[in-house]
Amino acid sequence: MTTDSRRRALIDTDPGIDDALALLLAWGSPEWTVEVVTVVAGNAPLEACARNVFRLLDLRRPLPAPLVATGAARPLARPLRTAAYHGGDGLGDLPDWPPVEPRVTSVDAPGVIVEAATRYGGSLTIVALGPLTNLALAVERDAAAIRGAGRVVAMGGAVDVPGNVTPDAEFNAHVDPEALARVLDAGVRLDLVPLDATRQVTLEPAALQSALARAPAPFADRVRRVVEYALRMDLAHGRRGMDLHDPLAVGVALDPTLVRWEPVRLAVGPGGQTRRAAGEPNARFAHVVDTPRFLSMFLERLCPAC
Ligand code: BDR
Ligand code: CA
């Protein structure tokens, strides 16, 4: 496949262990050129999330290498809340990462998002894997440009299911509810991938092991140790494995037929609740997942071959 026949992607992310798996899936997908990665504070502070993007780039070395821009260090209207599940550094606190050279091309992620949407228009898919702060700021600058992108897919929310950080809110929505509300209000055709869908895709330890067996040892070892940090917590809570929240968002951005979509009007509560409301739909959300098809896509594409 030539670069020109591939679709273009911009990924906004806060790595994050499942963000890391989502980036590896995106970089292993032949349909896409990931042109840009923009970084937002969420699972960890902005600087740590940016460092993690470079760690992952050095580990996987996708070609062409994406531009990396940093953005919002805190939510629009409240202090940042980070997630202990991913470790203090966002990737499970491994002590032996090789040092990275930060190669940030811009510190204005919202501007970079607008620029990419303007340049690539309908051939660009924007995938947001963290709190929607950068995207909301991009919409504020040029909503028409963002509306002109081919698709905008975001992991976040809990529509008909309980939350994961409070009884009724999901992490990304809870960290920056004002940003999610702003994006929903802007008339962007948002494809939301909430916990309703992501709880249907669980990575079990044995499946991860067999996918990693096909990869070069240093890569496999690093990914296994990062994922084990989160998996340990899941298994200790009696779960079968780790839910692939952000990888599913990348999966449905690549192939929307992996899920059943429902148009919905959502109102965002002050704690990040995503409640059904009366009126015209302002998004569609993923709710029934073809789990086996997604998991085989994910496991096949996660690793470079030996
Ligand atoms: C979302 O919250 C984060 O901790 C994950 O990276 C994912 O984006 C799941 O609720
Ligand atoms: Ca994330």
Tab-separated table of C-alpha atoms and ligand atoms in Angstrom:
chain	number	residue	atom	x	y	z
A	1	MET	CA	0.000	0.000	0.000
A	2	THR	CA	1.523	3.398	-0.912
A	3	THR	CA	1.456	6.280	1.552
A	4	ASP	CA	-1.007	8.143	-0.663
A	5	SER	CA	-3.620	5.407	-0.704
A	6	ARG	CA	-3.517	5.214	3.098
A	7	ARG	CA	-5.848	7.233	5.274
A	8	ARG	CA	-4.332	9.777	7.649
A	9	ALA	CA	-4.751	9.766	11.395
A	10	LEU	CA	-4.142	12.217	14.216
A	11	ILE	CA	-4.111	10.677	17.677
A	12	ASP	CA	-4.611	12.815	20.774
A	13	THR	CA	-3.456	10.846	23.800
A	14	ASP	CA	-2.405	10.748	27.491
A	15	PRO	CA	-0.288	7.584	27.734
A	16	GLY	CA	-1.410	5.624	29.805
A	17	ILE	CA	-1.002	1.847	29.479
A	18	ASP	CA	-4.056	1.287	27.267
A	19	ASP	CA	-3.095	4.406	25.264
A	20	ALA	CA	0.272	2.714	24.640
A	21	LEU	CA	-1.496	-0.388	23.318
A	22	ALA	CA	-3.734	1.827	21.181
A	23	LEU	CA	-0.716	3.587	19.648
A	24	LEU	CA	0.916	0.225	18.909
A	25	LEU	CA	-2.287	-0.923	17.207
A	26	ALA	CA	-2.420	2.280	15.131
A	27	TRP	CA	1.247	2.005	14.135
A	28	GLY	CA	0.717	-1.637	13.164
A	29	SER	CA	-2.246	-0.845	10.898
A	30	PRO	CA	-1.485	-0.713	7.164
A	31	GLU	CA	-4.610	1.337	6.350
A	32	TRP	CA	-3.229	4.371	8.180
A	33	THR	CA	-0.422	6.850	8.216
A	34	VAL	CA	-0.369	8.338	11.704
A	35	GLU	CA	0.662	11.872	10.754
A	36	VAL	CA	0.485	13.509	14.163
A	37	VAL	CA	0.365	12.552	17.826
A	38	THR	CA	-0.848	15.294	20.161
A	39	VAL	CA	-0.427	14.935	23.904
A	40	VAL	CA	-2.804	15.965	26.662
A	41	ALA	CA	-2.563	15.662	30.445
A	42	GLY	CA	-4.775	12.926	31.876
A	43	ASN	CA	-3.522	9.606	33.153
A	44	ALA	CA	-0.309	11.383	34.181
A	45	PRO	CA	0.936	14.993	34.058
A	46	LEU	CA	1.599	16.391	30.572
A	47	GLU	CA	5.377	16.081	30.719
A	48	ALA	CA	5.205	12.409	31.687
A	49	CYS	CA	2.640	11.679	28.949
A	50	ALA	CA	4.876	13.371	26.362
A	51	ARG	CA	7.905	11.407	27.551
A	52	ASN	CA	5.861	8.220	27.173
A	53	VAL	CA	5.010	9.048	23.560
A	54	PHE	CA	8.741	9.297	22.797
A	55	ARG	CA	9.481	6.101	24.731
A	56	LEU	CA	6.901	4.301	22.618
A	57	LEU	CA	8.160	5.836	19.376
A	58	ASP	CA	11.693	4.687	20.206
A	59	LEU	CA	10.391	1.219	21.030
A	60	ARG	CA	8.224	0.724	17.916
A	61	ARG	CA	9.845	3.107	15.387
A	62	PRO	CA	6.829	3.560	13.060
A	63	LEU	CA	7.518	4.884	9.568
A	64	PRO	CA	6.971	7.629	8.733
A	65	ALA	CA	7.537	8.958	12.261
A	66	PRO	CA	4.598	11.171	13.326
A	67	LEU	CA	5.003	14.781	14.401
A	68	VAL	CA	4.486	15.165	18.144
A	69	ALA	CA	2.859	18.235	19.695
A	70	THR	CA	2.111	18.853	23.351
A	71	GLY	CA	-0.998	20.665	24.495
A	72	ALA	CA	-3.070	21.259	27.593
A	73	ALA	CA	-1.402	20.604	30.951
A	74	ARG	CA	-4.720	20.803	32.787
A	75	PRO	CA	-8.463	20.574	32.104
A	76	LEU	CA	-10.422	23.648	30.970
A	77	ALA	CA	-11.943	24.577	34.310
A	78	ARG	CA	-10.603	22.375	37.100
A	79	PRO	CA	-7.394	20.862	38.459
A	80	LEU	CA	-5.959	17.737	36.812
A	81	ARG	CA	-6.853	14.382	38.332
A	82	THR	CA	-4.461	11.584	37.262
A	83	ALA	CA	-4.975	7.778	37.357
A	84	ALA	CA	-3.032	5.553	39.772
A	85	TYR	CA	-3.940	2.524	37.609
A	86	HIS	CA	-1.203	3.503	35.104
A	87	GLY	CA	1.537	4.211	37.689
A	88	GLY	CA	3.007	7.584	38.597
A	89	ASP	CA	4.797	7.889	35.230
A	90	GLY	CA	1.794	6.663	33.211
A	91	LEU	CA	3.478	3.475	31.983
A	92	GLY	CA	3.774	1.309	35.071
A	93	ASP	CA	6.858	2.940	36.634
A	94	LEU	CA	9.483	0.673	35.030
A	95	PRO	CA	12.870	1.931	36.255
A	96	ASP	CA	14.925	1.035	33.167
A	97	TRP	CA	13.547	2.868	30.130
A	98	PRO	CA	16.313	4.065	27.836
A	99	PRO	CA	16.606	7.873	28.083
A	100	VAL	CA	14.588	9.709	25.423
A	101	GLU	CA	15.279	12.838	23.406
A	102	PRO	CA	12.056	14.894	23.397
A	103	ARG	CA	11.389	15.904	19.778
A	104	VAL	CA	8.329	18.091	20.217
A	105	THR	CA	7.560	20.059	17.056
A	106	SER	CA	4.963	22.309	18.710
A	107	VAL	CA	3.584	23.076	22.167
A	108	ASP	CA	0.285	24.178	20.631
A	109	ALA	CA	-1.568	20.886	20.129
A	110	PRO	CA	-4.957	22.606	19.529
A	111	GLY	CA	-3.381	24.665	16.723
A	112	VAL	CA	-1.787	21.530	15.264
A	113	ILE	CA	-5.153	19.731	15.330
A	114	VAL	CA	-6.790	22.626	13.454
A	115	GLU	CA	-3.917	22.703	10.961
A	116	ALA	CA	-4.130	18.956	10.269
A	117	ALA	CA	-7.930	19.090	9.880
A	118	THR	CA	-7.579	22.020	7.482
A	119	ARG	CA	-4.826	20.366	5.456
A	120	TYR	CA	-6.256	16.837	5.222
A	121	GLY	CA	-10.037	17.471	5.546
A	122	GLY	CA	-12.136	14.392	4.847
A	123	SER	CA	-9.135	12.060	4.629
A	124	LEU	CA	-8.220	12.708	8.295
A	125	THR	CA	-9.460	10.635	11.206
A	126	ILE	CA	-8.991	12.249	14.612
A	127	VAL	CA	-8.890	9.789	17.506
A	128	ALA	CA	-8.965	11.194	21.030
A	129	LEU	CA	-7.878	8.822	23.798
A	130	GLY	CA	-7.731	11.128	26.806
A	131	PRO	CA	-9.670	14.025	28.336
A	132	LEU	CA	-10.963	16.185	25.458
A	133	THR	CA	-9.143	19.376	26.504
A	134	ASN	CA	-6.974	19.726	23.366
A	135	LEU	CA	-9.896	18.952	21.078
A	136	ALA	CA	-12.195	21.426	22.849
A	137	LEU	CA	-9.554	24.147	22.467
A	138	ALA	CA	-9.202	23.240	18.781
A	139	VAL	CA	-12.978	23.471	18.332
A	140	GLU	CA	-12.959	26.855	20.045
A	141	ARG	CA	-10.363	28.067	17.526
A	142	ASP	CA	-11.936	26.680	14.375
A	143	ALA	CA	-15.010	24.497	14.735
A	144	ALA	CA	-15.586	24.380	10.984
A	145	ALA	CA	-12.130	22.870	10.400
A	146	ILE	CA	-12.782	20.121	12.962
A	147	ARG	CA	-16.256	19.484	11.501
A	148	GLY	CA	-14.512	19.074	8.123
A	149	ALA	CA	-12.362	16.148	9.317
A	150	GLY	CA	-13.444	12.736	7.999
A	151	ARG	CA	-14.218	11.357	11.456
A	152	VAL	CA	-13.736	12.306	15.082
A	153	VAL	CA	-13.656	9.293	17.396
A	154	ALA	CA	-13.272	9.675	21.160
A	155	MET	CA	-12.929	7.159	23.970
A	156	GLY	CA	-14.998	8.352	26.885
A	157	GLY	CA	-18.259	8.288	28.796
A	158	ALA	CA	-20.523	5.669	30.312
A	159	VAL	CA	-24.014	5.899	28.833
A	160	ASP	CA	-26.068	2.966	30.150
A	161	VAL	CA	-23.454	1.403	32.438
A	162	PRO	CA	-21.742	2.417	35.697
A	163	GLY	CA	-18.605	4.556	35.621
A	164	ASN	CA	-15.051	3.573	36.447
A	165	VAL	CA	-13.903	6.516	38.589
A	166	THR	CA	-17.194	7.406	40.241
A	167	PRO	CA	-20.354	5.301	40.294
A	168	ASP	CA	-21.653	7.194	37.249
A	169	ALA	CA	-18.659	8.657	35.402
A	170	GLU	CA	-15.852	7.414	33.214
A	171	PHE	CA	-12.285	8.753	33.673
A	172	ASN	CA	-11.809	10.891	30.516
A	173	ALA	CA	-15.252	12.498	30.881
A	174	HIS	CA	-14.732	12.992	34.616
A	175	VAL	CA	-11.325	14.663	34.240
A	176	ASP	CA	-12.591	17.320	31.809
A	177	PRO	CA	-16.401	17.371	31.550
A	178	GLU	CA	-16.404	20.962	30.267
A	179	ALA	CA	-14.261	19.900	27.304
A	180	LEU	CA	-16.541	16.985	26.419
A	181	ALA	CA	-19.583	19.281	26.643
A	182	ARG	CA	-17.917	21.847	24.400
A	183	VAL	CA	-17.119	19.251	21.727
A	184	LEU	CA	-20.660	17.837	21.882
A	185	ASP	CA	-22.111	21.338	21.550
A	186	ALA	CA	-19.958	22.233	18.540
A	187	GLY	CA	-21.822	20.143	15.992
A	188	VAL	CA	-18.876	17.778	15.435
A	189	ARG	CA	-20.164	14.365	14.317
A	190	LEU	CA	-18.647	12.616	17.322
A	191	ASP	CA	-18.229	8.829	17.419
A	192	LEU	CA	-18.056	8.129	21.136
A	193	VAL	CA	-16.591	4.865	22.435
A	194	PRO	CA	-17.773	4.626	26.049
A	195	LEU	CA	-17.396	1.977	28.743
A	196	ASP	CA	-20.618	0.395	27.403
A	197	ALA	CA	-18.438	-0.894	24.531
A	198	THR	CA	-14.930	-1.055	25.980
A	199	ARG	CA	-15.947	-3.347	28.837
A	200	GLN	CA	-16.690	-5.978	26.160
A	201	VAL	CA	-13.045	-6.219	25.093
A	202	THR	CA	-10.796	-7.712	27.728
A	203	LEU	CA	-7.158	-8.638	27.199
A	204	GLU	CA	-6.387	-11.846	29.072
A	205	PRO	CA	-2.794	-12.701	30.092
A	206	ALA	CA	-2.579	-15.835	27.882
A	207	ALA	CA	-3.670	-13.954	24.740
A	208	LEU	CA	-1.093	-11.240	25.380
A	209	GLN	CA	1.623	-13.847	25.907
A	210	SER	CA	0.958	-15.570	22.607
A	211	ALA	CA	0.868	-12.268	20.677
A	212	LEU	CA	4.163	-11.207	22.255
A	213	ALA	CA	5.797	-14.542	21.402
A	214	ARG	CA	5.908	-13.412	17.744
A	215	ALA	CA	7.729	-10.146	18.496
A	216	PRO	CA	11.423	-9.302	18.941
A	217	ALA	CA	12.474	-10.012	22.548
A	218	PRO	CA	13.274	-6.441	23.740
A	219	PHE	CA	9.944	-5.152	22.382
A	220	ALA	CA	7.960	-8.103	23.787
A	221	ASP	CA	9.622	-7.859	27.179
A	222	ARG	CA	8.962	-4.118	27.503
A	223	VAL	CA	5.296	-4.370	26.472
A	224	ARG	CA	4.736	-7.364	28.783
A	225	ARG	CA	6.190	-5.506	31.777
A	226	VAL	CA	4.179	-2.331	31.092
A	227	VAL	CA	0.918	-4.244	30.698
A	228	GLU	CA	1.590	-6.444	33.735
A	229	TYR	CA	1.432	-3.339	35.942
A	230	ALA	CA	-2.231	-2.779	35.031
A	231	LEU	CA	-3.088	-6.460	34.703
A	232	ARG	CA	-1.950	-7.162	38.268
A	233	MET	CA	-4.498	-4.658	39.521
A	234	ASP	CA	-7.289	-6.066	37.348
A	235	LEU	CA	-6.593	-9.651	38.416
A	236	ALA	CA	-6.418	-8.595	42.083
A	237	HIS	CA	-9.942	-7.179	41.668
A	238	GLY	CA	-11.212	-10.505	40.329
A	239	ARG	CA	-11.315	-9.456	36.665
A	240	ARG	CA	-10.234	-11.761	33.808
A	241	GLY	CA	-7.846	-9.206	32.374
A	242	MET	CA	-7.498	-5.626	31.281
A	243	ASP	CA	-10.203	-3.750	29.361
A	244	LEU	CA	-8.899	-2.363	26.070
A	245	HIS	CA	-10.581	1.048	26.252
A	246	ASP	CA	-8.304	3.101	24.000
A	247	PRO	CA	-7.368	0.263	21.609
A	248	LEU	CA	-11.092	-0.207	20.867
A	249	ALA	CA	-11.369	3.479	19.939
A	250	VAL	CA	-8.524	3.021	17.450
A	251	GLY	CA	-10.122	-0.231	16.248
A	252	VAL	CA	-13.473	1.380	15.445
A	253	ALA	CA	-11.723	4.379	13.882
A	254	LEU	CA	-10.076	1.894	11.523
A	255	ASP	CA	-13.196	-0.198	11.017
A	256	PRO	CA	-16.553	1.222	12.190
A	257	THR	CA	-18.296	-2.117	11.479
A	258	LEU	CA	-16.649	-3.630	14.571
A	259	VAL	CA	-19.446	-2.156	16.694
A	260	ARG	CA	-23.124	-1.320	16.517
A	261	TRP	CA	-23.691	2.448	16.738
A	262	GLU	CA	-26.642	4.269	18.261
A	263	PRO	CA	-27.368	7.966	17.646
A	264	VAL	CA	-27.900	9.691	20.977
A	265	ARG	CA	-28.231	13.116	22.560
A	266	LEU	CA	-25.929	13.325	25.551
A	267	ALA	CA	-25.809	15.914	28.305
A	268	VAL	CA	-22.679	16.070	30.433
A	269	GLY	CA	-23.113	16.318	34.211
A	270	PRO	CA	-20.746	18.259	36.505
A	271	GLY	CA	-18.890	15.076	37.487
A	272	GLY	CA	-18.562	13.895	33.875
A	273	GLN	CA	-21.777	11.863	33.814
A	274	THR	CA	-22.891	11.255	30.210
A	275	ARG	CA	-26.665	11.176	30.446
A	276	ARG	CA	-29.221	10.578	27.710
A	277	ALA	CA	-31.172	13.779	27.062
A	278	ALA	CA	-34.162	14.763	24.955
A	279	GLY	CA	-33.610	16.355	21.550
A	280	GLU	CA	-31.583	15.940	18.363
A	281	PRO	CA	-28.627	13.526	18.608
A	282	ASN	CA	-25.261	15.221	19.202
A	283	ALA	CA	-23.180	12.034	18.862
A	284	ARG	CA	-23.439	8.353	18.168
A	285	PHE	CA	-22.042	5.834	20.584
A	286	ALA	CA	-20.664	2.336	20.242
A	287	HIS	CA	-22.508	-0.248	22.283
A	288	VAL	CA	-22.430	-3.794	20.879
A	289	VAL	CA	-18.935	-4.991	19.942
A	290	ASP	CA	-17.896	-7.833	17.674
A	291	THR	CA	-15.456	-8.913	20.373
A	292	PRO	CA	-13.698	-11.825	18.622
A	293	ARG	CA	-13.121	-9.775	15.465
A	294	PHE	CA	-11.706	-6.819	17.390
A	295	LEU	CA	-9.475	-8.975	19.593
A	296	SER	CA	-7.972	-10.801	16.624
A	297	MET	CA	-7.292	-7.485	14.851
A	298	PHE	CA	-5.658	-6.143	18.010
A	299	LEU	CA	-3.523	-9.209	18.721
A	300	GLU	CA	-2.372	-9.548	15.096
A	301	ARG	CA	-1.298	-5.907	14.830
A	302	LEU	CA	0.118	-5.204	18.279
A	303	CYS	CA	3.679	-6.322	17.591
A	304	PRO	CA	6.169	-5.949	14.778
A	305	ALA	CA	7.181	-9.401	13.491
A	306	CYS	CA	10.577	-10.839	14.478
B	1	BDR	C1	-9.932	5.825	29.908
B	1	BDR	O1	-9.315	6.395	31.058
B	1	BDR	C2	-7.929	6.250	30.997
B	1	BDR	O2	-7.409	5.884	32.245
B	1	BDR	C3	-7.647	5.257	29.901
B	1	BDR	O3	-6.414	5.552	29.265
B	1	BDR	C4	-8.801	5.424	28.965
B	1	BDR	O4	-8.569	6.459	28.044
B	1	BDR	C5	-10.816	4.690	30.346
B	1	BDR	O5	-11.786	5.168	31.217
B	2	CA	CA	-6.298	7.335	27.611
